[in-house]
Coordinates of C-alpha atoms (C1' of nucleotides) in Angstrom, one line a residue:
Chain A
X1 CA -14.0 -6.7 35.2
X2 CA -12.9 -6.3 38.5
X3 CA -10.1 -8.4 37.5
X4 CA -9.3 -6.1 35.1
X5 CA -10.2 -2.5 37.0
X6 CA -6.8 -4.5 40.2
X7 CA -4.7 -4.5 37.1
X8 CA -4.6 -1.5 35.9
X9 CA -6.2 0.5 39.0
X10 CA -2.1 2.3 40.0
X11 CA -3.2 1.7 43.3
X12 CA -3.4 -2.0 43.7
X13 CA -5.6 -2.1 46.7
X14 CA -6.9 -6.6 46.1
X15 CA -11.1 -6.6 48.1
X16 CA -12.7 -9.6 49.0
X17 CA -14.7 -8.7 46.4
X18 CA -11.9 -8.6 44.4
X19 CA -10.7 -12.0 45.2
X20 CA -13.9 -14.0 45.5
X21 CA -13.9 -13.2 41.6
X22 CA -11.2 -15.1 40.6
X23 CA -11.2 -18.8 39.1
X24 CA -11.1 -20.7 42.2
X25 CA -7.7 -21.3 42.5
X26 CA -6.1 -24.7 40.9
X27 CA -5.1 -27.6 43.4
X28 CA -1.5 -25.9 42.8
X29 CA -1.8 -22.4 45.2
X30 CA -4.4 -24.5 47.3
X31 CA -1.6 -27.1 48.2
X32 CA 0.5 -23.4 48.4
X33 CA -1.9 -22.5 50.4
X34 CA 0.0 -24.2 53.3
X35 CA 3.4 -23.8 52.8
X36 CA 3.4 -20.0 52.8
X37 CA 6.9 -19.7 51.4
X38 CA 6.5 -21.7 48.0
X39 CA 11.1 -20.9 46.6
X40 CA 10.0 -18.4 44.1
X41 CA 12.3 -20.7 40.7
X42 CA 9.1 -23.9 42.2
X43 CA 6.3 -20.8 40.8
X44 CA 8.9 -19.9 37.4
X45 CA 8.1 -23.7 36.6
X46 CA 4.5 -23.6 37.7
X47 CA 4.5 -20.3 35.5
X48 CA 6.0 -21.6 32.4
X49 CA 3.8 -24.6 32.3
X50 CA 0.4 -23.0 32.2
X51 CA -1.4 -23.3 28.8
X52 CA -4.2 -21.6 29.1
X53 CA -5.1 -17.9 30.8
X54 CA -7.5 -20.6 33.3
X55 CA -3.8 -21.5 35.5
X56 CA -1.8 -18.6 34.8
X57 CA -4.9 -16.1 36.5
X58 CA -4.6 -18.3 39.6
X59 CA -1.2 -18.5 40.7
X60 CA -1.2 -14.4 39.7
X61 CA -3.7 -14.1 42.4
X62 CA -0.9 -16.2 44.1
X63 CA 1.3 -13.7 44.1
X64 CA -0.7 -10.6 44.9
X65 CA -1.6 -12.4 48.4
X66 CA 1.8 -13.5 48.8
X67 CA 3.8 -9.9 48.0
X68 CA 5.2 -12.3 45.1
X69 CA 3.9 -9.8 42.0
X70 CA 7.0 -7.4 42.4
X71 CA 9.1 -10.5 41.8
X72 CA 11.4 -9.3 38.4
X73 CA 11.6 -13.1 37.0
X74 CA 8.1 -14.0 37.9
X75 CA 6.2 -11.2 36.9
X76 CA 9.3 -11.5 33.9
X77 CA 8.2 -15.4 33.6
X78 CA 3.6 -13.6 34.2
X79 CA 3.8 -11.6 31.7
X80 CA 5.8 -13.7 28.8
X81 CA 2.6 -15.9 29.9
X82 CA 0.2 -13.9 28.9
X83 CA 2.2 -12.5 26.0
X84 CA 1.9 -15.9 24.8
X85 CA -1.5 -16.7 25.3
X86 CA -2.4 -13.0 23.3
X87 CA -3.8 -11.4 26.5
X88 CA -1.3 -8.1 26.3
X89 CA -4.2 -6.9 28.1
X90 CA -2.7 -8.5 31.2
X91 CA 0.9 -8.3 30.4
X92 CA 0.6 -4.7 29.4
X93 CA -1.3 -4.1 33.1
X94 CA 1.4 -6.4 34.7
X95 CA 3.9 -4.2 33.2
X96 CA 2.3 -0.7 34.2
X97 CA 1.9 -2.4 38.1
X98 CA 5.8 -3.0 38.0
X99 CA 8.4 -0.4 39.6
X100 CA 11.7 -0.2 37.7
X101 CA 10.9 -2.3 34.8
X102 CA 14.5 -3.1 33.6
X103 CA 16.0 -3.7 29.7
X104 CA 15.0 -7.3 30.2
X105 CA 11.0 -6.3 30.3
X106 CA 11.0 -3.8 27.8
X107 CA 12.7 -6.1 25.5
X108 CA 10.0 -8.1 26.2
X109 CA 7.2 -6.5 26.5
X110 CA 8.7 -4.9 22.6
X111 CA 9.0 -7.4 21.4
X112 CA 5.3 -9.0 22.8
X113 CA 3.6 -6.2 20.5
X114 CA 6.0 -6.4 17.3
X115 CA 4.7 -10.3 16.8
X116 CA 1.0 -8.9 16.9
X117 CA 2.0 -6.3 15.2
X118 CA 0.7 -3.2 17.2
X119 CA 3.3 -2.0 16.0
X120 CA 2.7 1.9 17.3
X121 CA 2.9 0.9 20.7
X122 CA 5.7 -2.0 20.9
X123 CA 7.1 2.3 19.4
X124 CA 5.6 3.7 22.9
X125 CA 7.5 1.3 25.2
X126 CA 10.7 2.2 23.8
X127 CA 10.5 6.1 23.4
X128 CA 9.2 4.9 27.7
X129 CA 12.1 3.6 27.9
X130 CA 14.1 6.1 27.1
X131 CA 12.8 8.7 29.6
X132 CA 13.1 6.2 31.9
X133 CA 16.5 6.0 31.5
X134 CA 16.7 2.3 30.7
X135 CA 19.5 2.1 27.9
X136 CA 18.4 -0.3 24.8
X137 CA 20.5 -2.9 23.6
X138 CA 20.9 -5.0 20.5
X139 CA 18.3 -7.2 21.7
X140 CA 15.7 -5.0 22.1
X141 CA 16.4 -3.2 18.5
X142 CA 15.7 -6.9 16.8
X143 CA 13.1 -7.0 19.1
X144 CA 11.5 -3.7 17.6
X145 CA 12.7 -3.4 14.4
X146 CA 10.5 -6.7 13.3
X147 CA 7.2 -5.7 11.6
X148 CA 8.5 -2.0 11.7
X149 CA 6.7 0.1 9.4
X150 CA 9.5 1.5 6.8
X151 CA 9.4 5.0 8.7
X152 CA 9.8 4.5 11.6
X153 CA 12.5 2.0 11.5
X154 CA 15.0 4.7 8.8
X155 CA 14.8 6.3 12.6
X156 CA 15.6 3.4 14.6
X157 CA 18.5 2.4 12.0
X158 CA 20.3 5.2 12.3
X159 CA 19.4 5.0 16.7
X160 CA 21.1 1.2 16.1
X161 CA 24.5 2.8 13.9
X162 CA 24.9 5.9 16.8
X163 CA 24.3 3.1 19.1
X164 CA 26.6 1.2 17.4
X165 CA 24.4 -2.6 17.1
X166 CA 23.6 -2.2 13.4
X167 CA 27.3 -4.9 13.0
X168 CA 25.4 -8.0 16.0
X169 CA 23.4 -10.6 12.8
X170 CA 19.8 -10.2 14.9
X171 CA 20.4 -6.2 14.9
X172 CA 21.7 -6.3 10.9
X173 CA 18.5 -9.2 9.8
X174 CA 15.7 -7.5 11.2
X175 CA 16.6 -3.9 9.7
X176 CA 17.1 -5.3 6.3
X177 CA 13.9 -7.5 7.2
X178 CA 12.5 -3.5 7.5
X179 CA 14.1 -2.6 3.4
X180 CA 12.5 -5.5 2.2
X181 CA 8.3 -5.0 3.7
X182 CA 8.9 -1.1 2.9
X183 CA 9.8 -2.7 -0.7
X184 CA 14.1 -1.7 -0.9
X185 CA 15.1 -4.3 -2.6
X186 CA 18.6 -1.5 -3.1
X187 CA 19.0 -0.8 1.0
X188 CA 17.5 -4.5 2.1
X189 CA 21.0 -6.5 -1.1
X190 CA 23.4 -2.3 0.1
X191 CA 22.8 -4.1 4.2
X192 CA 22.9 -8.1 3.0
X193 CA 26.0 -7.5 0.6
X194 CA 27.8 -6.1 3.7
X195 CA 26.7 -8.2 6.6
X196 CA 29.7 -9.1 9.1
X197 CA 28.6 -12.2 9.1
X198 CA 25.5 -14.2 7.3
X199 CA 23.7 -16.3 9.2
X200 CA 20.7 -19.1 7.9
X201 CA 17.9 -16.5 8.8
X202 CA 19.8 -13.8 7.3
X203 CA 19.3 -15.0 4.0
X204 CA 16.4 -15.7 4.4
X205 CA 15.4 -12.9 5.1
X206 CA 16.8 -11.9 1.5
X207 CA 15.5 -14.5 -0.7
X208 CA 12.2 -13.0 1.2
X209 CA 12.6 -9.8 0.0
X210 CA 13.6 -11.3 -3.5
X211 CA 10.1 -13.7 -3.8
X212 CA 8.2 -10.5 -2.0
X213 CA 9.0 -8.5 -4.7
X214 CA 8.1 -10.2 -8.0
X215 CA 11.8 -10.9 -7.6
X216 CA 11.8 -15.4 -8.2
X217 CA 14.9 -15.8 -10.0
X218 CA 16.7 -13.4 -8.1
X219 CA 15.5 -15.5 -5.0
X220 CA 17.0 -18.7 -6.6
X221 CA 20.1 -18.2 -7.3
X222 CA 20.3 -17.5 -3.3
X223 CA 18.7 -19.8 -2.3
X224 CA 20.7 -22.2 -4.4
X225 CA 23.6 -21.4 -3.4
X226 CA 23.6 -22.0 0.4
X227 CA 25.7 -23.9 2.5
X228 CA 22.8 -25.1 4.7
X229 CA 18.5 -24.9 4.1
X230 CA 16.0 -25.5 6.5
X231 CA 11.9 -25.7 6.7
X232 CA 11.5 -22.3 6.2
X233 CA 14.1 -21.0 3.5
X234 CA 12.3 -24.6 1.5
X235 CA 9.5 -22.3 2.7
X236 CA 10.1 -18.7 1.2
X237 CA 11.4 -21.0 -2.1
X238 CA 8.6 -22.2 -3.1
X239 CA 6.0 -19.3 -1.8
X240 CA 8.0 -18.0 -4.0
X241 CA 6.3 -19.4 -7.3
X242 CA 3.4 -19.8 -5.9
X243 CA 2.6 -17.1 -5.6
X244 CA 3.4 -15.9 -9.0
X245 CA 1.8 -18.1 -11.0
X246 CA 4.6 -20.8 -11.4
X247 CA 3.2 -23.3 -9.1
X248 CA 4.3 -26.1 -11.0
X249 CA 8.1 -25.1 -10.4
X250 CA 6.8 -25.4 -6.5
X251 CA 6.3 -28.9 -6.7
X252 CA 9.3 -29.9 -8.8
X253 CA 10.6 -28.3 -6.2
X254 CA 8.2 -29.3 -2.9
X255 CA 9.4 -32.5 -4.6
X256 CA 13.5 -32.0 -4.1
X257 CA 12.7 -30.3 -1.2
X258 CA 11.1 -34.4 0.5
X259 CA 14.1 -35.8 -1.8
X260 CA 16.5 -34.6 0.3
X261 CA 14.8 -35.5 3.7
X262 CA 13.5 -31.8 4.2
X263 CA 10.3 -32.9 6.6
X264 CA 7.5 -30.1 5.8
X265 CA 5.6 -28.5 8.8
X266 CA 2.1 -26.8 8.4
X267 CA 3.3 -23.8 6.6
X268 CA 4.9 -26.3 3.1
X269 CA 1.5 -27.8 2.9
X270 CA -0.6 -24.5 3.2
X271 CA 1.9 -24.0 -0.1
X272 CA 1.0 -26.9 -1.7
X273 CA -1.9 -26.7 -1.4
X274 CA -2.5 -23.9 -3.0
X275 CA -0.2 -24.7 -4.8
X276 CA -2.1 -28.2 -6.8
X277 CA -5.1 -25.7 -6.2
X278 CA -3.5 -24.0 -8.9
X279 CA -2.8 -25.8 -10.7
X280 CA -5.8 -29.0 -10.3
X281 CA -3.5 -30.8 -8.9
X282 CA -5.5 -32.8 -7.6
X283 CA -3.0 -36.8 -6.8
X284 CA -0.1 -35.0 -5.3
X285 CA -3.2 -32.6 -2.9
X286 CA -4.8 -36.0 -1.7
X287 CA -1.1 -37.1 -0.3
X288 CA -0.6 -33.8 1.8
X289 CA -4.4 -34.7 2.8
X290 CA -2.5 -38.4 3.4
X291 CA 0.5 -36.9 4.5
X292 CA -1.7 -34.6 7.1
X293 CA -2.9 -37.7 8.4
X294 CA -0.6 -39.9 8.7
X295 CA 2.5 -37.3 10.1
X296 CA 0.8 -36.0 13.0
X297 CA 0.0 -32.8 11.6
X298 CA -3.0 -30.5 13.9
X299 CA -6.4 -30.0 11.7
X300 CA -6.7 -27.1 12.6
X301 CA -8.6 -24.5 10.6
X302 CA -5.0 -23.3 8.3
X303 CA -5.2 -26.4 7.1
X304 CA -8.5 -27.4 6.5
X305 CA -9.4 -24.2 4.7
X306 CA -6.4 -25.4 2.5
X307 CA -7.7 -28.5 2.1
X308 CA -11.0 -27.4 0.5
X309 CA -9.6 -24.7 -1.1
X310 CA -7.3 -27.5 -2.9
X311 CA -10.3 -29.7 -3.3
X312 CA -12.7 -27.5 -5.4
X313 CA -9.9 -25.8 -7.0
X314 CA -9.5 -29.8 -8.3
X315 CA -13.2 -29.8 -9.0
X316 CA -14.0 -32.3 -6.0
X317 CA -16.8 -30.2 -4.4
X318 CA -17.0 -34.0 -2.4
X319 CA -14.4 -34.0 -1.6
X320 CA -14.2 -30.3 -0.3
X321 CA -17.8 -30.4 1.4
X322 CA -16.3 -33.6 3.8
X323 CA -13.6 -32.0 4.3
X324 CA -15.2 -28.4 5.5
X325 CA -17.6 -30.9 7.8
X326 CA -14.3 -31.3 9.8
X327 CA -13.3 -28.5 10.8
X328 CA -13.8 -26.9 14.5
X329 CA -14.2 -23.5 15.2
X330 CA -14.7 -22.9 11.0
X331 CA -14.2 -19.2 10.8
X332 CA -15.5 -17.5 8.6
X333 CA -12.0 -17.3 5.7
X334 CA -13.2 -21.4 5.6
X335 CA -16.9 -21.2 5.3
X336 CA -15.7 -18.2 2.7
X337 CA -13.7 -21.5 1.0
X338 CA -17.0 -23.7 1.1
X339 CA -19.1 -20.5 -0.6
X340 CA -16.0 -19.8 -3.4
X341 CA -15.9 -22.8 -4.5
X342 CA -19.9 -23.8 -4.3
X343 CA -20.2 -21.0 -6.8
X344 CA -17.0 -21.3 -8.9
X345 CA -19.6 -24.8 -9.6
X346 CA -22.3 -23.2 -11.0
X347 CA -23.6 -25.4 -7.8
X348 CA -26.0 -21.8 -6.8
X349 CA -28.5 -22.5 -4.3
X350 CA -25.6 -24.8 -2.2
X351 CA -23.8 -21.5 -1.6
X352 CA -26.7 -20.0 -0.5
X353 CA -27.6 -22.4 2.2
X354 CA -24.3 -22.7 3.5
X355 CA -24.1 -18.6 3.8
X356 CA -27.7 -18.5 5.5
X357 CA -26.1 -21.5 7.6
X358 CA -22.4 -19.5 8.4
X359 CA -24.7 -16.2 9.3
X360 CA -27.3 -17.7 11.3
X361 CA -24.3 -19.2 13.9
X362 CA -23.4 -15.4 13.9
X363 CA -20.3 -16.0 12.1
X364 CA -19.7 -11.7 9.9
X365 CA -20.0 -12.5 6.1
X366 CA -17.2 -10.4 5.0
X367 CA -16.9 -8.9 0.7
X368 CA -15.0 -11.9 -0.3
X369 CA -18.3 -14.2 1.0
X370 CA -19.8 -12.0 -1.6
X371 CA -17.4 -11.9 -3.6
X372 CA -18.2 -15.8 -3.4
X373 CA -22.5 -14.9 -3.0
X374 CA -22.7 -12.4 -6.2
X375 CA -21.0 -15.3 -8.7
X376 CA -23.1 -17.5 -7.7
X377 CA -26.5 -15.9 -8.4
X378 CA -24.5 -14.9 -11.7
X379 CA -24.2 -18.4 -12.8
X380 CA -27.9 -19.0 -11.8
X381 CA -28.8 -15.4 -13.6
X382 CA -30.9 -15.2 -10.5
X383 CA -30.8 -10.9 -11.6
X384 CA -33.2 -10.3 -8.5
X385 CA -31.5 -12.5 -5.8
X386 CA -27.9 -10.4 -6.3
X387 CA -29.7 -6.3 -6.1
X388 CA -31.1 -8.5 -3.0
X389 CA -27.5 -9.3 -2.6
X390 CA -25.7 -6.2 -2.9
X391 CA -28.3 -3.9 -0.3
X392 CA -27.8 -7.0 1.7
X393 CA -24.6 -6.9 1.9
X394 CA -23.6 -2.5 1.4
X395 CA -27.0 -2.2 4.3
X396 CA -27.0 -4.5 6.8
X397 CA -23.6 -5.2 6.9
X398 CA -21.4 -1.8 6.2
X399 CA -19.2 -3.4 3.6
X400 CA -18.5 -0.5 0.5
X401 CA -18.9 -3.2 -2.9
X402 CA -15.3 -3.1 -4.5
X403 CA -14.6 -3.2 -8.6
X404 CA -14.8 -7.1 -8.1
X405 CA -18.5 -6.7 -6.3
X406 CA -19.6 -4.7 -9.4
X407 CA -18.0 -6.9 -11.9
X408 CA -20.5 -9.1 -10.3
X409 CA -23.3 -7.7 -11.0
X410 CA -22.0 -6.4 -14.8
X411 CA -21.6 -9.5 -15.1
X412 CA -25.7 -10.7 -13.5
X413 CA -26.5 -8.2 -15.5
X414 CA -25.3 -8.4 -19.1
X415 CA -25.8 -12.0 -19.1
X416 CA -29.0 -11.0 -18.6
X417 CA -29.3 -8.7 -21.4
X418 CA -30.1 -6.0 -18.4
X419 CA -27.3 -4.2 -21.0
X420 CA -28.6 -0.2 -20.0
X421 CA -28.9 -1.0 -16.4
X422 CA -25.1 -1.9 -16.2
X423 CA -24.0 0.8 -18.3
X424 CA -26.0 2.8 -15.5
X425 CA -24.9 1.1 -12.2
X426 CA -20.8 1.7 -13.5
X427 CA -21.3 4.9 -14.3
X428 CA -22.2 5.3 -10.4
X429 CA -20.0 4.1 -9.2
X430 CA -18.1 5.8 -6.2
X431 CA -15.0 4.5 -7.7
X432 CA -13.6 4.5 -10.9
X433 CA -13.9 1.2 -13.0
X434 CA -10.7 -0.8 -15.0
X435 CA -10.9 -2.4 -18.1
X436 CA -11.9 -5.4 -16.5
X437 CA -15.1 -4.4 -15.8
X438 CA -15.7 -2.6 -19.0
X439 CA -14.7 -5.7 -20.7
X440 CA -17.3 -7.8 -18.8
X441 CA -20.3 -5.4 -20.1
X442 CA -18.9 -4.9 -23.6
X443 CA -18.4 -9.2 -23.4
X444 CA -22.4 -8.5 -23.1
X445 CA -22.7 -5.9 -25.7
X446 CA -21.3 -8.3 -28.0
X447 CA -23.3 -11.7 -27.0
X448 CA -26.3 -10.0 -26.9
X449 CA -25.9 -8.4 -30.3
X450 CA -26.0 -4.8 -28.3
X451 CA -22.9 -2.9 -31.2
X452 CA -24.7 0.1 -30.3
X453 CA -23.5 1.0 -26.7
X454 CA -20.2 -1.6 -27.5
X455 CA -19.3 1.2 -29.3
X456 CA -20.3 4.3 -27.6
X457 CA -18.0 1.8 -24.7
X458 CA -15.8 1.2 -26.9
X459 CA -14.4 4.3 -28.0
X460 CA -15.0 6.2 -24.7
X461 CA -11.8 3.3 -23.7
X462 CA -10.0 3.4 -27.4
X463 CA -9.8 7.6 -26.4
X464 CA -9.2 8.0 -23.6
X465 CA -6.2 5.1 -23.6
X466 CA -7.9 2.9 -22.0
X467 CA -8.6 -1.2 -24.0
X468 CA -5.6 -3.5 -22.7
X469 CA -5.2 -6.3 -23.7
X470 CA -8.5 -8.3 -23.6
X471 CA -11.2 -4.6 -24.8
X472 CA -9.5 -4.7 -28.2
X473 CA -9.8 -8.3 -28.4
X474 CA -13.3 -7.7 -27.6
X475 CA -14.1 -4.4 -29.5
X476 CA -12.6 -6.0 -32.1
X477 CA -15.6 -8.3 -32.3
X478 CA -18.0 -6.1 -31.8
X479 CA -16.7 -3.4 -34.4
X480 CA -16.6 -6.6 -37.3
X481 CA -20.0 -7.7 -35.9
X482 CA -21.7 -4.2 -36.5
X483 CA -19.6 -3.7 -39.9
X484 CA -17.3 -1.3 -38.6
X485 CA -14.6 -2.9 -40.4
X486 CA -12.8 1.0 -40.1
X487 CA -13.2 0.2 -36.2
X488 CA -11.8 -3.1 -36.6
X489 CA -8.8 -1.9 -38.8
X490 CA -7.9 1.2 -36.6
X491 CA -7.9 -1.6 -33.1
X492 CA -6.1 -4.4 -34.9
X493 CA -3.2 -1.1 -35.4
X494 CA -3.3 0.4 -32.2
X495 CA -2.8 -3.5 -30.8
X496 CA 0.0 -3.9 -33.0
X497 CA 1.6 -0.5 -32.5
X498 CA 1.4 -0.3 -28.9
X499 CA 2.8 -3.7 -28.2
X500 CA -0.6 -4.7 -27.1
X501 CA -0.3 -9.2 -26.8
X502 CA -2.9 -10.9 -25.6
X503 CA -2.3 -13.7 -22.6
X504 CA -1.0 -16.9 -24.0
X505 CA -4.3 -20.1 -23.6
X506 CA -2.3 -22.2 -21.0
X507 CA -4.5 -25.9 -20.2
X508 CA -2.8 -27.8 -17.6
X509 CA -3.6 -31.8 -17.3
X510 CA -2.6 -33.9 -14.1
X511 CA -1.5 -37.7 -15.6
X512 CA 0.9 -39.8 -12.8
X513 CA 1.6 -37.3 -10.6
X514 CA 3.3 -34.7 -13.1
X515 CA 1.2 -31.5 -14.3
X516 CA 1.7 -31.5 -18.3
X517 CA 1.2 -27.2 -19.9
X518 CA 0.1 -26.8 -23.4
X519 CA 0.3 -23.5 -25.4
X520 CA -2.0 -23.4 -28.5
X521 CA 0.0 -25.8 -31.4
X522 CA 2.5 -26.3 -28.5
X523 CA 5.5 -28.7 -29.5
X524 CA 7.9 -29.5 -26.7
X525 CA 5.7 -32.4 -24.6
X526 CA 7.7 -35.5 -25.4
X527 CA 4.5 -36.8 -27.3
X528 CA 3.5 -34.6 -29.8
X529 CA 3.5 -36.6 -31.8
X530 CA 0.6 -39.5 -30.8
X531 CA -1.0 -35.6 -28.5
X532 CA -1.4 -34.7 -32.7
X533 CA -2.4 -38.1 -33.4
X534 CA -5.1 -38.3 -31.4
X535 CA -6.1 -34.6 -32.3
X536 CA -6.7 -35.7 -36.1
X537 CA -8.8 -38.4 -34.7
X538 CA -10.8 -36.4 -32.8
X539 CA -11.7 -34.4 -35.1
X540 CA -13.0 -37.3 -37.1
X541 CA -15.2 -38.2 -34.7
X542 CA -16.3 -34.6 -34.5
X543 CA -17.2 -33.8 -38.2
X544 CA -18.1 -37.1 -37.7
X545 CA -20.8 -35.0 -35.6
X546 CA -21.5 -32.0 -37.6
X547 CA -19.7 -30.0 -36.0
X548 CA -18.1 -27.0 -37.8
X549 CA -15.8 -23.9 -36.6
X550 CA -16.8 -21.2 -35.1
X551 CA -14.0 -19.1 -37.4
X552 CA -15.2 -15.7 -36.7
X553 CA -14.2 -15.8 -33.5
X554 CA -10.5 -15.7 -34.6
X555 CA -8.7 -12.8 -34.5
X556 CA -5.7 -12.7 -37.4
X557 CA -5.9 -11.5 -40.7
X558 CA -6.1 -14.9 -42.0
X559 CA -7.1 -17.6 -44.3
X560 CA -10.1 -19.5 -43.6
X561 CA -8.0 -22.4 -43.5
X562 CA -5.6 -20.8 -41.5
X563 CA -8.6 -20.2 -38.8
X564 CA -9.3 -24.0 -38.7
X565 CA -5.5 -24.6 -38.2
X566 CA -5.7 -22.2 -35.2
X567 CA -8.9 -23.0 -33.5
X568 CA -7.7 -27.0 -33.9
X569 CA -4.3 -26.1 -31.7
X570 CA -6.6 -24.4 -28.8
X571 CA -4.3 -26.0 -24.8
X572 CA -7.0 -26.9 -23.9
X573 CA -7.5 -29.1 -27.4
X574 CA -4.2 -30.5 -26.9
X575 CA -5.1 -31.0 -23.5
X576 CA -7.9 -33.0 -24.6
X577 CA -6.0 -35.2 -26.2
X578 CA -2.8 -36.3 -24.2
X579 CA -5.7 -36.9 -21.2
X580 CA -7.6 -39.4 -24.4
X581 CA -4.6 -41.0 -24.7
X582 CA -2.6 -41.0 -20.9
X583 CA -5.7 -42.5 -19.0
X584 CA -8.2 -46.3 -18.5
X585 CA -10.9 -45.6 -21.5
X586 CA -14.4 -43.8 -18.9
X587 CA -12.0 -41.9 -16.5
X588 CA -12.8 -37.9 -16.1
X589 CA -10.5 -35.7 -17.4
X590 CA -10.0 -32.8 -15.8
X591 CA -8.0 -29.9 -17.3
X592 CA -7.7 -26.4 -15.6
X593 CA -7.2 -22.9 -18.2
X594 CA -4.9 -19.5 -17.4
X595 CA -7.8 -17.6 -19.2
X596 CA -11.8 -18.5 -20.1
X597 CA -12.5 -21.7 -22.4
X598 CA -14.0 -20.4 -25.9
X599 CA -17.1 -21.1 -27.3
X600 CA -15.4 -23.4 -29.9
X601 CA -13.3 -25.4 -27.6
X602 CA -16.2 -25.4 -26.2
X603 CA -18.7 -27.1 -28.0
X604 CA -16.5 -29.3 -28.9
X605 CA -15.6 -30.4 -25.5
X606 CA -19.4 -30.9 -25.0
X607 CA -19.4 -32.9 -28.1
X608 CA -15.9 -34.8 -27.1
X609 CA -17.8 -35.7 -23.9
X610 CA -20.5 -37.9 -25.9
X611 CA -18.6 -38.9 -28.4
X612 CA -16.6 -40.9 -25.4
X613 CA -18.5 -41.3 -22.9
X614 CA -16.1 -39.1 -20.8
X615 CA -16.8 -36.9 -18.3
X616 CA -14.4 -34.0 -18.4
X617 CA -13.9 -31.1 -16.1
X618 CA -12.9 -27.8 -17.5
X619 CA -11.9 -25.1 -14.6
X620 CA -11.7 -21.8 -16.4
X621 CA -10.7 -18.9 -15.0
X622 CA -14.0 -17.6 -14.4
X623 CA -15.5 -21.5 -13.3
X624 CA -16.3 -25.4 -13.7
X625 CA -17.3 -26.8 -16.1
X626 CA -18.6 -30.7 -16.2
X627 CA -18.9 -31.5 -18.9
X628 CA -21.0 -34.9 -18.6
X629 CA -22.2 -36.8 -22.5
X630 CA -22.9 -33.6 -25.4
X631 CA -23.7 -31.2 -21.7
X632 CA -22.2 -29.4 -20.0
X633 CA -22.6 -27.7 -16.1
X634 CA -22.5 -23.9 -17.3
X635 CA -25.8 -24.9 -19.1
X636 CA -23.9 -23.3 -22.1
X637 CA -23.9 -19.4 -19.7
X638 CA -20.7 -18.6 -18.9
Chain B
dC1 C1' 25.2 -15.0 44.5
dT2 C1' 21.6 -16.1 39.6
dA3 C1' 17.9 -16.0 37.1
dG4 C1' 15.2 -13.1 32.2
dG5 C1' 15.2 -10.4 26.7
dG6 C1' 16.1 -10.6 19.8
dT7 C1' 16.3 -11.9 13.2
dT8 C1' 13.4 -15.6 8.4
dA9 C1' 8.2 -18.6 6.2
dG10 C1' 2.2 -18.5 7.9

DNA sequence: CTAGGGTTAG
């Protein structure tokens, strides 16, 4: 690249060869050729109007030809344009050819690196600035502190104090953000409280800090006290809820935002789509889709991918695929979302075909891609395919398997009955297994009745204090099935004593653009009465179809009648009952559950789909179940 | 003689 060499070489010899390799001069520069002297402000305007590197290069060439490339303003503007086109290589080269860069140029080049997360380079420029005797000002500090890690940030903090810039609102906000990103909420709050004047941006930075570190309610408190709000702080607050599994509150806030006529932007819509996906709120998701189309929001790869993710998590794979096919310049994230979508729905062949397409187009798979592929294999029970991709990932793509990949493999092997193979895989892992992974193997032991191995693992987990709420339940199932009542009693004592609690099962269903959530035995819904009447009717149908409740999966130490009752009010059954009374006959019922569906609910849902002639789609923690006319798309294999 | 530089969401 002669052009690059020209820019990086310490002396600037412009040879004929260099010039001939430049892009052809644009109409503008051809025009300038005739008037050898163009006023700098005209050139400045030309630079500012340039929208691509191919427009910029001929102007740069022109500047060099006319000895204007060291003009402080013009080279400054040129580097700013290069930076905004993410060509920091050209920016840096230009900087190094500038004789005595002033504080403006230094600040701009520091900023350019900081926004691209190149902290070290930004710091290098800052040090260079100091050694060259150029004095930094408040502008320099706010630029360098942006995206600066906490350790160098602390050093810069003390320097800012020395220079007296820490009371500047921009510098103070940037400092607050440094501590916030470093997780030091207390220092961030202190900087915030002692701030001379709090701006909208500094408030937003503080809200971001709380939202990021789990105190969503603390964030909301500040948010509610704001005098003015812009789209950014709304986005922060909505995203705070979404990132902490409180998507329903996110959507409530989004509706308030719309009610106050605040115009959502792309970031808002990406967050809201994610919330819709979490909740299975496809009606609102579709509304967001039409908003994108009708409000001139650019349909880029980010928006496209968010829509694919939303539609597939809401059970509308066809729509996901339609959107996916519309995305131009698909990146690996876009491919991953569609592959994972197919995998979630048990469409193993489509997932694998998409993987082949993706590789053929030269897109390199990531660890996420293989989570999709391996879980697709697991859902189909394809053991040899699974091993093939597991090895392909390590050998061909040099991706070290993470705990999630082992999870897919253990699930695949375990469900297929290759328990010893799964156990060996875990024992030979380079990373430490977690309770979830052991739980997967324990579940497989229970499924295949291998209580011997189950007890070995169980003892090991209990002795190493590795059992969690999920594994305790499996443990007691296995002990009970093996007739080890001492074990059952011991687990029960540990669960009570250690404060181990099962994560409450929660099912949600969207009706009329609103998401209704149900916990087991929930009575909070305004239509509770009708729901329980429907539930009773459902059980009359079920019994007429020869259904017997699987009371053996209930862990509590209660009588048979109570066991039956506790099964009846599982959250997904309440959601289905509500779905039945609040939609037209024949309409599909879509449920989202936070845990894996239990086998009793699976049986019941199959029967209900047959009795009512309705399609019922259930998304559980692991995958989708499409219930049609008495059978499920998972083939009872989940 | 003057131009030009900064903080928050993803």
